[in-house]
Amino acid sequence: MNQRRNASSKSQPTTPLINKNPDVSKHKVYTSQKSNFFSSEKNIFTLCLAFRIANSLLIQTYFNPDEHWQALEVAHRIVFGYGHLTWEWRKEIRSYFHPLVFAVLYKVLALFGLDTPWFMAHAPRLLQALFSAVGDLYFYKLSNAIFGNFVAKWALFSQLANWFMFFCFNRTLSNSLETVLTLVGLYYWPCMRASPSKVPLALRKWGLTIAALACAIRPTSAITWVYVGLLELAVTRDRLKFLALEVVPIGAFVLALSCLLDRLMYGSWVIVPLNFLKFNFLSSGGDYYGTHKWHWYFSQGFTVMLFTFLPFSIAGSIKSKYWKLSGLIAWVLIVYSIQGHKEFRFVLPMLPIALMFSGYSLSVMAKSDSDSRRKGSPNSRMKRPSKVGFAIFVLLATNIPMALYMSLVHQRGTEDVMIFLSKEAQNEKVKGILFLMPCHATPFYSTLHYDLPMRILDCSPSEEKGIPDESDHFMMDPVSFVSTLMTNGSLPSHVVLFASEEKLLRDFLISHSFTEIRRFFHAHFKVDRDLQASVVVYALAN
C-alpha cells in the first residue's frame, strides 16, 4: 500500500489542485505526499502554542468585565479566601466549572511561591494560551478533514491573522474556552464531515462529551449543539441507539457532575443551566446591560469581528458549497439575534468557522495563481501580480495594526492601574481603595492579590425595572454622591477614577487631603458613555 501511494505521489504534480466538482466530498485539495512542516500535528501545535504565548503577553488591555469578575475573581476567592462575588453568584446563575480551572492554576502558583504581581496578572492568560493552541490545532484538523491539507493551511493562516481572534481568544472568558471546546467537539461529530459514514461512531461519544462540557461551562453553547445534534440525528442510521445509549447517558453524567460540583461550592443543590435559562431567556435579565437592534450581529457585530476577512469568508462559503457549516453560523447568529442583549463574545465560537471559509477562498486564489504561472511564459510569470499575495498583504496590513492597537493601547489604563496598585500594596503603601467609576471597570483582587478593603460602585439589577443603581447615581451627580459616601464612612488611602469624573471631583478630593500620584492612559476614543481618556489615582496625604 505504501509503495503504491509513493508511486502515485511521484506521478502527481507538486502544485496543489482543487477539484472543481461541486460535490462536497470532492472539495478536498490534494498536495504532494512529500513530508513537510504541516504533515506533523506536533509541529502545528508547537507553532500555535508559540504564537498564542506571544499573543497572550501582548494582551495588556481591558475588554469585558467577565474576563476577571466571572472567572479569575471567583478562582482567587476559592484559593486565597478573599475576592468579590458579583450578583450572578448570589442568584446562582453561574457554574463553578470554569473558575475552578483557574483555581487549580492559582493553587499551583501558591504552592511554588509564584503568586507574585507579574504571575497573577499574566499566568491566567498563559494558561488560556495553552487551551487556545489546542483549539487552533483542532481547527486545522477539522479543516483538513473537510477540505484537505492545502485549505487547512490557509484556514490556519486566517485564524492566526484575524484581529479579533488575536484580541479575544486568549482572554480568560468562558466564551474563549467554549470556542476551544466547540472546535474540538465539531471534529469528532460524524455529521460535520463530508462523508459521515466513514467516521467511526466511537468518536461521536467524544464529541458528545465535549459538547456537554461546553454547555456546562456556558449553557448558551446548547444553541450550537442543538443544530449539530439534529444534523447527526438526520444522518445517523440507528437513531434510537444514538439518543438512548449516547445522548442521554453522557448528557446526564456531565450534568450530574456539574451539579455535584456546584453543590460543593454553593453549599446547596443548584441546577445552574435552569437558573441561567430563567434569568437570561425567560425574563430577559440580560437586557439590563443594554439592548441592540435585531440585526446587530449581521450588520455590525460579526461583521466587525471578521473585518477584512468578510468578503473572503462569504466567497469561500459560496464556492465550497459546504452548507452544513454555513447553516451552523446562520443558525447561531439568528438565535442570538432574538435576544435583546448582544455582545461580540457571544458568537466567538462561530468566528473560526467563518475563517475556515476564508481559508478555502484563499486556497482557490493560490491554486489559480499557481495554474497561471505554470501555463504562462517565463516573462509573463515575472510580470503577473499574485492574487493571493495581494490578498495576504491587504489582510495583514489591516488586521495586524487593529490587533496590536486593541491589545496594547485601547483601554489599557484599567489594567495598568491594578498592576501599579498591586505593587504598591505589596510595599504596604495602600490601606484601602475606593473605585469611583462604572462598576467592574477594572480587575479586582485577582490582580491586586492583597487582602485589604476595596469598594466599587454597585450595579446589581434591581427587582423593579427603571430604578437607577449606585453606579448610575454616581454618574448623575458625582460630587453629591462622593460627599455622602465619605461622610458616612472612613476615608480610603487611594481613590481611582476616570479623568472625565476627576475633573468634577478634583477640588473635592484636594479639600479632603487627596493628591494625584499617578495617571494612566486609557483610550483615545469614547468608551461606554464618555471619553475615558485616562485613569487617575489619588492618594490620601500622610
Coordinates of C-alpha atoms in Angstrom, one line a residue:
M1 CA 0.0 0.0 0.0
N2 CA 2.8 2.4 0.9
Q3 CA 4.6 1.6 -2.3
R4 CA 1.6 2.3 -4.4
R5 CA 1.0 5.6 -2.5
N6 CA 4.6 6.7 -3.0
A7 CA 4.5 5.7 -6.7
S8 CA 1.3 7.7 -7.1
S9 CA 2.7 10.7 -5.4
K10 CA 5.7 10.8 -7.7
S11 CA 3.4 10.9 -10.8
Q12 CA 1.3 13.8 -9.4
P13 CA 2.3 17.5 -9.9
T14 CA 3.6 19.2 -6.8
T15 CA 1.3 22.1 -7.3
P16 CA -1.9 21.9 -5.1
L17 CA -5.0 21.1 -7.1
I18 CA -8.6 21.9 -6.2
N19 CA -11.3 19.6 -7.6
K20 CA -14.0 21.9 -9.1
N21 CA -16.7 19.2 -8.8
P22 CA -19.5 20.8 -6.8
D23 CA -20.0 17.6 -4.8
V24 CA -18.8 18.4 -1.3
S25 CA -17.0 15.1 -0.8
K26 CA -14.7 16.1 -3.7
H27 CA -13.9 19.6 -2.4
K28 CA -10.6 18.5 -1.0
V29 CA -7.4 20.0 -2.1
Y30 CA -4.6 17.5 -2.9
T31 CA -1.0 18.1 -2.4
S32 CA 2.3 16.3 -2.8
Q33 CA 2.7 13.4 -0.4
K34 CA 6.2 14.6 0.5
S35 CA 6.7 15.3 4.1
N36 CA 6.5 19.0 5.2
F37 CA 6.0 21.0 8.3
F38 CA 2.3 20.6 8.2
S39 CA 2.5 16.8 8.0
S40 CA 3.1 16.7 11.8
E41 CA 0.4 17.6 14.3
K42 CA 3.2 18.2 16.8
N43 CA 4.7 20.8 14.6
I44 CA 1.4 22.5 14.1
F45 CA 0.7 22.5 17.8
T46 CA 4.2 23.9 18.6
L47 CA 3.7 26.7 16.1
C48 CA 0.2 27.6 17.5
L49 CA 1.4 27.4 21.1
A50 CA 4.4 29.7 20.5
F51 CA 2.1 32.1 18.7
R52 CA -0.5 32.1 21.4
I53 CA 2.0 32.5 24.2
A54 CA 3.4 35.6 22.4
N55 CA -0.2 36.6 21.8
S56 CA -1.1 36.4 25.5
L57 CA 1.8 38.5 26.6
L58 CA 0.8 41.2 24.1
I59 CA -2.7 41.5 25.5
Q60 CA -2.4 44.4 28.0
T61 CA -5.9 45.9 27.6
Y62 CA -9.3 45.6 29.2
F63 CA -12.2 44.2 27.1
N64 CA -15.0 42.7 29.1
P65 CA -15.6 42.5 32.9
D66 CA -16.4 38.8 32.8
E67 CA -12.8 38.0 32.0
H68 CA -11.9 39.0 35.5
W69 CA -15.1 39.1 37.6
Q70 CA -16.7 35.8 36.5
A71 CA -13.5 33.7 36.3
L72 CA -10.4 34.9 38.0
E73 CA -12.0 36.8 40.8
V74 CA -14.0 33.7 41.7
A75 CA -11.0 31.4 41.4
H76 CA -9.0 33.8 43.6
R77 CA -11.7 33.6 46.3
I78 CA -11.7 29.8 46.2
V79 CA -7.9 29.5 46.6
F80 CA -6.9 32.5 48.8
G81 CA -10.1 33.1 50.7
Y82 CA -10.8 36.6 49.6
G83 CA -12.4 38.0 46.4
H84 CA -15.6 39.6 45.2
L85 CA -18.6 37.6 44.1
T86 CA -20.9 39.5 41.8
W87 CA -24.7 39.3 42.0
E88 CA -24.8 36.5 39.4
W89 CA -23.3 34.2 42.0
R90 CA -25.9 35.2 44.6
K91 CA -28.6 34.4 42.1
E92 CA -26.8 31.1 41.4
I93 CA -26.8 31.5 37.6
R94 CA -23.1 30.8 37.2
S95 CA -21.4 27.5 37.4
Y96 CA -18.1 27.0 39.2
F97 CA -16.9 24.7 36.4
H98 CA -14.9 27.4 34.6
P99 CA -13.5 29.3 37.6
L100 CA -12.1 26.1 39.0
V101 CA -9.8 25.7 36.0
F102 CA -8.0 28.9 37.1
A103 CA -8.3 27.9 40.8
V104 CA -6.1 25.0 40.1
L105 CA -3.6 27.4 38.4
Y106 CA -3.6 29.7 41.4
K107 CA -3.1 26.8 43.8
V108 CA 0.0 25.7 41.8
L109 CA 1.3 29.2 41.8
A110 CA 0.8 29.5 45.6
L111 CA 2.5 26.1 46.3
F112 CA 5.6 27.2 44.4
G113 CA 5.6 30.7 45.8
L114 CA 5.0 32.2 42.3
D115 CA 1.9 34.2 43.2
T116 CA 3.8 37.5 42.5
P117 CA 2.2 40.5 40.8
W118 CA 3.6 39.5 37.4
F119 CA 2.4 35.9 37.5
M120 CA -1.0 36.8 39.0
A121 CA -1.5 39.2 36.1
H122 CA -0.1 37.1 33.2
A123 CA -0.3 33.4 34.2
P124 CA -4.1 33.0 33.6
R125 CA -3.8 34.2 30.0
L126 CA -0.7 32.0 29.5
L127 CA -2.9 29.0 30.6
Q128 CA -5.6 30.1 28.2
A129 CA -2.9 30.3 25.5
L130 CA -2.4 26.6 26.0
F131 CA -6.1 26.0 25.6
S132 CA -6.2 28.3 22.5
A133 CA -3.4 26.4 20.9
V134 CA -5.4 23.2 21.3
G135 CA -8.3 24.9 19.7
D136 CA -6.0 26.1 16.8
L137 CA -4.8 22.5 16.3
Y138 CA -8.3 21.1 16.1
F139 CA -9.4 23.9 13.9
Y140 CA -6.6 22.8 11.5
K141 CA -7.6 19.1 11.9
L142 CA -11.3 19.9 11.2
S143 CA -10.4 22.0 8.1
N144 CA -8.1 19.2 6.9
A145 CA -10.8 16.5 7.5
I146 CA -13.3 18.5 5.5
F147 CA -11.4 20.3 2.8
G148 CA -7.9 18.8 2.8
N149 CA -4.4 19.9 3.8
F150 CA -4.0 22.8 1.4
V151 CA -7.1 24.5 2.5
A152 CA -6.3 23.8 6.2
K153 CA -3.1 25.7 6.0
W154 CA -4.8 28.8 4.6
A155 CA -7.6 28.4 7.2
L156 CA -5.0 28.3 10.0
F157 CA -3.4 31.5 8.5
S158 CA -6.8 33.2 8.6
Q159 CA -7.3 32.1 12.2
L160 CA -3.9 33.4 13.4
A161 CA -4.1 36.6 11.4
N162 CA -7.7 37.6 12.3
W163 CA -7.6 40.6 14.6
F164 CA -10.5 39.6 16.9
M165 CA -9.1 36.1 17.5
F166 CA -5.8 37.7 18.5
F167 CA -7.6 40.2 20.7
C168 CA -10.1 37.9 22.4
F169 CA -9.2 34.2 22.1
N170 CA -6.5 34.3 24.9
R171 CA -8.7 36.2 27.3
T172 CA -10.0 34.2 30.3
L173 CA -13.6 34.5 29.2
S174 CA -15.8 31.4 29.4
N175 CA -16.5 32.2 25.7
S176 CA -12.9 31.5 24.9
L177 CA -12.9 28.0 26.5
E178 CA -16.3 27.5 24.9
T179 CA -14.8 28.2 21.5
V180 CA -11.9 25.7 22.1
L181 CA -14.4 23.0 23.1
T182 CA -16.6 23.8 20.1
L183 CA -13.6 23.3 17.7
V184 CA -12.6 20.1 19.4
G185 CA -16.1 18.8 19.6
L186 CA -17.0 19.5 15.9
Y187 CA -14.0 17.5 14.8
Y188 CA -15.5 14.3 16.5
W189 CA -19.0 14.6 15.1
P190 CA -19.5 12.5 12.0
C191 CA -22.3 14.7 10.7
M192 CA -19.9 17.6 10.2
R193 CA -17.8 15.7 7.8
A194 CA -18.3 15.4 4.1
S195 CA -18.8 11.6 4.4
P196 CA -20.3 10.9 7.9
S197 CA -20.4 7.1 7.2
K198 CA -16.6 7.0 7.0
V199 CA -16.2 8.4 10.5
P200 CA -16.0 5.8 13.3
L201 CA -19.1 6.1 15.5
A202 CA -16.9 5.7 18.6
L203 CA -15.6 9.2 18.0
R204 CA -19.1 10.6 18.3
K205 CA -19.1 9.8 22.1
W206 CA -16.1 12.1 22.4
G207 CA -18.0 14.8 20.5
L208 CA -21.0 14.4 22.8
T209 CA -18.9 14.6 25.9
I210 CA -17.1 17.7 24.8
A211 CA -20.4 19.3 23.7
A212 CA -21.8 18.5 27.2
L213 CA -18.8 20.1 28.9
A214 CA -19.2 23.2 26.7
C215 CA -22.8 23.5 27.8
A216 CA -21.8 23.0 31.5
I217 CA -19.4 26.0 31.1
R218 CA -21.8 28.1 29.1
P219 CA -25.4 26.9 28.9
T220 CA -25.9 29.0 25.7
S221 CA -23.5 26.7 24.0
A222 CA -26.5 24.4 23.6
I223 CA -27.6 26.6 20.7
T224 CA -24.7 25.2 18.7
W225 CA -25.1 21.7 19.8
V226 CA -28.8 21.5 19.2
Y227 CA -28.1 22.2 15.5
V228 CA -25.3 19.6 15.4
G229 CA -27.3 17.1 17.2
L230 CA -30.3 17.4 14.9
L231 CA -28.0 17.1 11.9
E232 CA -26.5 13.9 13.4
L233 CA -30.0 12.6 14.1
A234 CA -30.8 13.2 10.4
V235 CA -27.8 11.3 9.0
T236 CA -27.3 8.5 11.6
R237 CA -28.8 5.1 10.9
D238 CA -29.6 4.0 14.4
R239 CA -31.3 7.0 15.9
L240 CA -32.7 5.2 18.9
K241 CA -29.3 4.0 19.9
F242 CA -27.9 7.5 19.4
L243 CA -30.5 9.0 21.7
A244 CA -30.8 6.3 24.4
L245 CA -27.3 5.0 24.7
E246 CA -25.2 8.1 23.9
V247 CA -27.1 11.4 24.3
V248 CA -29.0 10.7 27.5
P249 CA -26.2 8.9 29.4
I250 CA -23.4 11.3 28.5
G251 CA -25.6 14.4 29.0
A252 CA -26.9 13.1 32.3
F253 CA -23.4 12.2 33.5
V254 CA -21.9 15.7 32.7
L255 CA -25.0 17.4 34.2
A256 CA -24.7 15.4 37.4
L257 CA -21.0 16.1 37.6
S258 CA -21.7 19.9 37.1
C259 CA -24.5 19.8 39.7
L260 CA -22.3 18.0 42.2
L261 CA -19.5 20.5 41.7
D262 CA -21.9 23.4 42.2
R263 CA -23.4 21.6 45.3
L264 CA -19.9 21.5 46.9
M265 CA -19.3 25.2 46.1
Y266 CA -22.7 26.7 46.7
G267 CA -23.5 24.6 49.7
S268 CA -26.9 23.5 48.3
W269 CA -28.2 21.7 45.3
V270 CA -28.3 24.1 42.3
I271 CA -29.2 23.5 38.6
V272 CA -27.3 26.4 37.1
P273 CA -28.4 25.8 33.5
L274 CA -32.0 26.1 34.6
N275 CA -31.4 29.2 36.6
F276 CA -29.4 30.7 33.7
L277 CA -32.3 29.9 31.3
K278 CA -34.9 31.5 33.5
F279 CA -32.9 34.7 34.0
N280 CA -31.5 35.3 30.5
F281 CA -34.2 33.9 28.2
L282 CA -37.5 33.7 30.1
S283 CA -37.1 37.0 32.0
S284 CA -34.7 38.8 29.6
G285 CA -32.5 39.7 32.6
G286 CA -29.5 40.3 30.3
D287 CA -31.3 43.3 28.8
Y288 CA -30.4 45.2 32.0
Y289 CA -27.0 45.8 30.5
G290 CA -28.3 47.2 27.2
T291 CA -30.0 46.1 24.1
H292 CA -29.3 46.2 20.3
K293 CA -31.3 46.0 17.2
W294 CA -32.2 42.5 16.0
H295 CA -29.8 42.8 13.0
W296 CA -26.8 43.9 15.1
Y297 CA -24.8 40.6 14.7
F298 CA -25.2 40.7 10.9
S299 CA -24.8 44.4 10.3
Q300 CA -22.1 45.2 13.0
G301 CA -21.1 42.6 15.5
F302 CA -20.0 39.6 13.4
T303 CA -19.0 41.8 10.5
V304 CA -16.5 43.7 12.7
M305 CA -15.1 40.5 14.1
L306 CA -14.4 39.2 10.6
F307 CA -13.2 42.7 9.5
T308 CA -11.4 42.4 6.1
F309 CA -11.8 38.6 6.1
L310 CA -15.5 39.1 5.5
P311 CA -15.5 39.0 1.7
F312 CA -13.2 36.0 1.6
S313 CA -15.4 34.2 4.1
I314 CA -18.5 34.9 2.0
A315 CA -16.8 33.8 -1.2
G316 CA -15.4 30.7 0.5
S317 CA -18.9 29.7 1.8
I318 CA -20.4 30.1 -1.7
K319 CA -17.5 28.4 -3.6
S320 CA -17.2 25.4 -1.2
K321 CA -21.0 24.8 -1.1
Y322 CA -20.4 23.2 2.4
W323 CA -23.8 24.3 3.7
K324 CA -23.5 22.3 7.0
L325 CA -21.1 24.8 8.4
S326 CA -22.7 27.8 6.7
G327 CA -26.0 26.7 8.2
L328 CA -24.4 26.4 11.7
I329 CA -23.2 30.0 11.5
A330 CA -26.5 31.3 10.3
W331 CA -28.4 29.3 12.9
V332 CA -26.3 30.6 15.8
L333 CA -26.4 34.3 14.6
I334 CA -30.2 34.1 14.1
V335 CA -30.9 32.6 17.6
Y336 CA -28.7 35.1 19.3
S337 CA -30.3 37.9 17.4
I338 CA -33.6 37.1 19.1
Q339 CA -32.2 38.2 22.4
G340 CA -32.1 42.0 23.1
H341 CA -28.7 42.0 24.8
K342 CA -25.9 41.3 22.4
E343 CA -22.1 41.1 22.7
F344 CA -19.3 40.3 20.4
R345 CA -18.0 37.5 22.6
F346 CA -21.3 35.6 22.5
V347 CA -20.7 34.5 18.9
L348 CA -17.0 33.9 19.2
P349 CA -17.3 30.1 18.6
M350 CA -18.6 30.9 15.1
L351 CA -15.7 33.1 14.1
P352 CA -13.2 30.3 13.4
I353 CA -15.9 28.5 11.3
A354 CA -16.3 31.7 9.1
L355 CA -12.5 31.9 8.9
M356 CA -12.3 28.4 7.6
F357 CA -14.3 29.5 4.6
S358 CA -11.8 32.4 4.3
G359 CA -9.1 29.8 4.1
Y360 CA -11.0 28.0 1.4
S361 CA -11.3 31.2 -0.7
L362 CA -7.6 32.0 -0.3
S363 CA -6.6 28.4 -1.3
V364 CA -8.7 28.8 -4.5
M365 CA -6.8 32.0 -5.3
A366 CA -3.5 30.4 -4.6
K367 CA -4.3 27.5 -6.9
S368 CA -5.4 29.9 -9.6
D369 CA -2.1 31.8 -9.3
S370 CA -0.2 28.5 -9.5
D371 CA -2.1 27.5 -12.6
S372 CA -1.4 30.9 -14.2
R373 CA 2.3 30.7 -13.5
R374 CA 2.5 27.2 -14.8
K375 CA 0.7 28.0 -18.1
G376 CA 2.3 31.4 -18.8
S377 CA 5.6 32.1 -20.4
P378 CA 8.7 32.8 -18.3
N379 CA 8.4 36.6 -18.9
S380 CA 4.7 36.7 -18.1
R381 CA 5.4 34.9 -14.8
M382 CA 7.6 37.7 -13.7
K383 CA 5.1 40.5 -14.5
R384 CA 1.8 38.9 -13.5
P385 CA 0.8 40.0 -9.9
S386 CA -0.2 37.3 -7.5
K387 CA -3.9 37.5 -6.4
V388 CA -3.3 35.6 -3.2
G389 CA -0.2 37.7 -2.5
F390 CA -2.2 40.9 -2.8
A391 CA -4.9 39.4 -0.6
I392 CA -2.4 38.4 2.1
F393 CA -1.0 41.9 2.0
V394 CA -4.4 43.5 2.5
L395 CA -5.4 41.1 5.3
L396 CA -2.2 41.6 7.2
A397 CA -2.0 45.3 6.6
T398 CA -5.5 45.8 8.1
N399 CA -5.6 43.1 10.8
I400 CA -2.1 43.4 12.4
P401 CA -2.5 47.2 13.3
M402 CA -6.0 46.5 14.5
A403 CA -4.9 43.6 16.7
L404 CA -2.0 45.4 18.2
Y405 CA -3.9 48.6 18.8
M406 CA -6.8 46.8 20.6
S407 CA -4.4 44.6 22.5
L408 CA -1.8 47.1 23.5
V409 CA -3.4 50.5 23.5
H410 CA -7.2 50.8 23.7
Q411 CA -8.5 50.5 27.3
R412 CA -5.2 49.6 28.9
G413 CA -5.4 52.1 31.8
T414 CA -7.7 50.0 34.0
E415 CA -5.2 47.0 33.7
D416 CA -2.2 49.2 34.3
V417 CA -3.7 50.8 37.4
M418 CA -4.3 47.5 39.1
I419 CA -0.8 46.2 38.4
F420 CA 0.5 49.5 39.9
L421 CA -1.7 49.2 43.0
S422 CA -0.7 45.6 43.4
K423 CA 3.0 46.6 43.7
E424 CA 2.1 49.5 46.0
A425 CA 0.1 47.1 48.2
Q426 CA 3.0 44.6 48.4
N427 CA 5.1 47.5 49.6
E428 CA 2.4 48.3 52.2
K429 CA 1.6 51.7 50.8
V430 CA -2.1 51.0 50.3
K431 CA -4.6 50.7 53.1
G432 CA -7.9 50.9 51.2
I433 CA -9.2 51.7 47.7
L434 CA -12.3 53.4 46.5
F435 CA -13.2 53.0 42.8
L436 CA -15.3 55.9 41.6
M437 CA -16.1 54.6 38.2
P438 CA -18.7 52.4 36.5
C439 CA -18.8 49.1 38.2
H440 CA -16.5 46.3 37.2
A441 CA -14.3 48.7 35.1
T442 CA -11.1 47.3 36.5
P443 CA -9.7 43.9 37.6
F444 CA -10.0 43.4 41.3
Y445 CA -8.5 41.1 44.0
S446 CA -7.3 38.6 41.4
T447 CA -4.8 41.2 40.1
L448 CA -4.2 43.1 43.3
H449 CA -3.6 39.9 45.3
Y450 CA -3.5 41.6 48.6
D451 CA -6.2 41.4 51.3
L452 CA -7.3 45.0 52.0
P453 CA -10.6 46.9 51.9
M454 CA -11.7 47.8 48.4
R455 CA -15.0 49.4 47.4
I456 CA -16.7 49.5 44.0
L457 CA -20.0 51.1 43.0
D458 CA -22.7 48.5 42.9
C459 CA -24.7 47.9 39.7
S460 CA -26.7 44.8 40.6
P461 CA -30.0 44.6 38.7
S462 CA -33.0 45.9 40.7
E463 CA -36.1 43.8 41.1
E464 CA -38.0 46.7 39.6
K465 CA -37.1 48.0 36.2
G466 CA -36.1 51.6 35.7
I467 CA -34.6 52.1 39.2
P468 CA -31.0 53.6 38.9
D469 CA -28.2 51.6 40.6
E470 CA -25.4 53.0 42.7
S471 CA -23.2 53.4 39.6
D472 CA -25.9 55.4 37.9
H473 CA -26.4 57.7 40.9
F474 CA -22.7 58.5 40.9
M475 CA -22.7 59.3 37.2
M476 CA -25.7 61.6 37.6
D477 CA -24.1 63.8 40.4
P478 CA -20.5 62.7 41.3
V479 CA -19.8 65.4 43.9
S480 CA -23.0 64.9 45.9
F481 CA -22.6 61.1 45.8
V482 CA -19.0 61.1 47.0
S483 CA -19.7 63.7 49.6
T484 CA -22.4 61.5 51.2
L485 CA -20.2 58.4 50.8
M486 CA -17.2 59.8 52.6
T487 CA -19.3 61.5 55.3
N488 CA -20.8 58.2 56.2
G489 CA -17.6 56.1 56.1
S490 CA -13.9 56.1 56.7
L491 CA -11.6 57.6 54.1
P492 CA -9.7 55.2 51.9
S493 CA -6.0 55.6 51.3
H494 CA -6.5 55.6 47.5
V495 CA -9.2 56.7 45.1
V496 CA -9.3 55.5 41.5
L497 CA -11.4 57.2 38.8
F498 CA -11.6 58.2 35.2
A499 CA -10.4 61.6 34.0
S500 CA -13.9 62.6 33.0
E501 CA -15.1 62.3 36.6
E502 CA -11.8 63.5 38.1
K503 CA -12.4 66.9 36.5
L504 CA -15.6 67.2 38.5
L505 CA -14.2 65.8 41.8
R506 CA -10.7 67.3 41.8
D507 CA -11.5 70.2 44.1
F508 CA -13.4 67.9 46.4
L509 CA -10.6 65.4 46.7
I510 CA -8.0 68.1 47.2
S511 CA -10.1 69.6 50.0
H512 CA -10.1 66.2 51.7
S513 CA -6.3 65.9 51.6
F514 CA -6.0 63.7 48.5
T515 CA -3.3 64.3 45.9
E516 CA -2.8 62.9 42.5
I517 CA 0.0 60.3 42.4
R518 CA -0.4 58.6 39.0
R519 CA -2.2 58.9 35.8
F520 CA -2.5 56.1 33.2
F521 CA -3.5 56.5 29.6
H522 CA -6.7 54.5 28.8
A523 CA -8.4 55.3 25.5
H524 CA -8.3 57.6 22.5
F525 CA -12.0 57.1 21.7
K526 CA -15.3 57.2 23.6
V527 CA -15.9 54.2 25.8
D528 CA -19.4 53.5 27.0
R529 CA -21.0 56.9 27.9
D530 CA -17.9 59.2 27.9
L531 CA -14.4 59.5 26.7
Q532 CA -12.4 57.8 29.4
A533 CA -9.1 59.2 28.3
S534 CA -7.1 58.2 31.4
V535 CA -7.3 56.6 34.8
V536 CA -6.2 58.7 37.7
V537 CA -5.0 57.6 41.1
Y538 CA -5.4 59.9 44.2
A539 CA -3.7 59.1 47.5
L540 CA -4.5 60.4 50.9
A541 CA -1.7 62.7 52.2
N542 CA 0.1 61.4 55.3

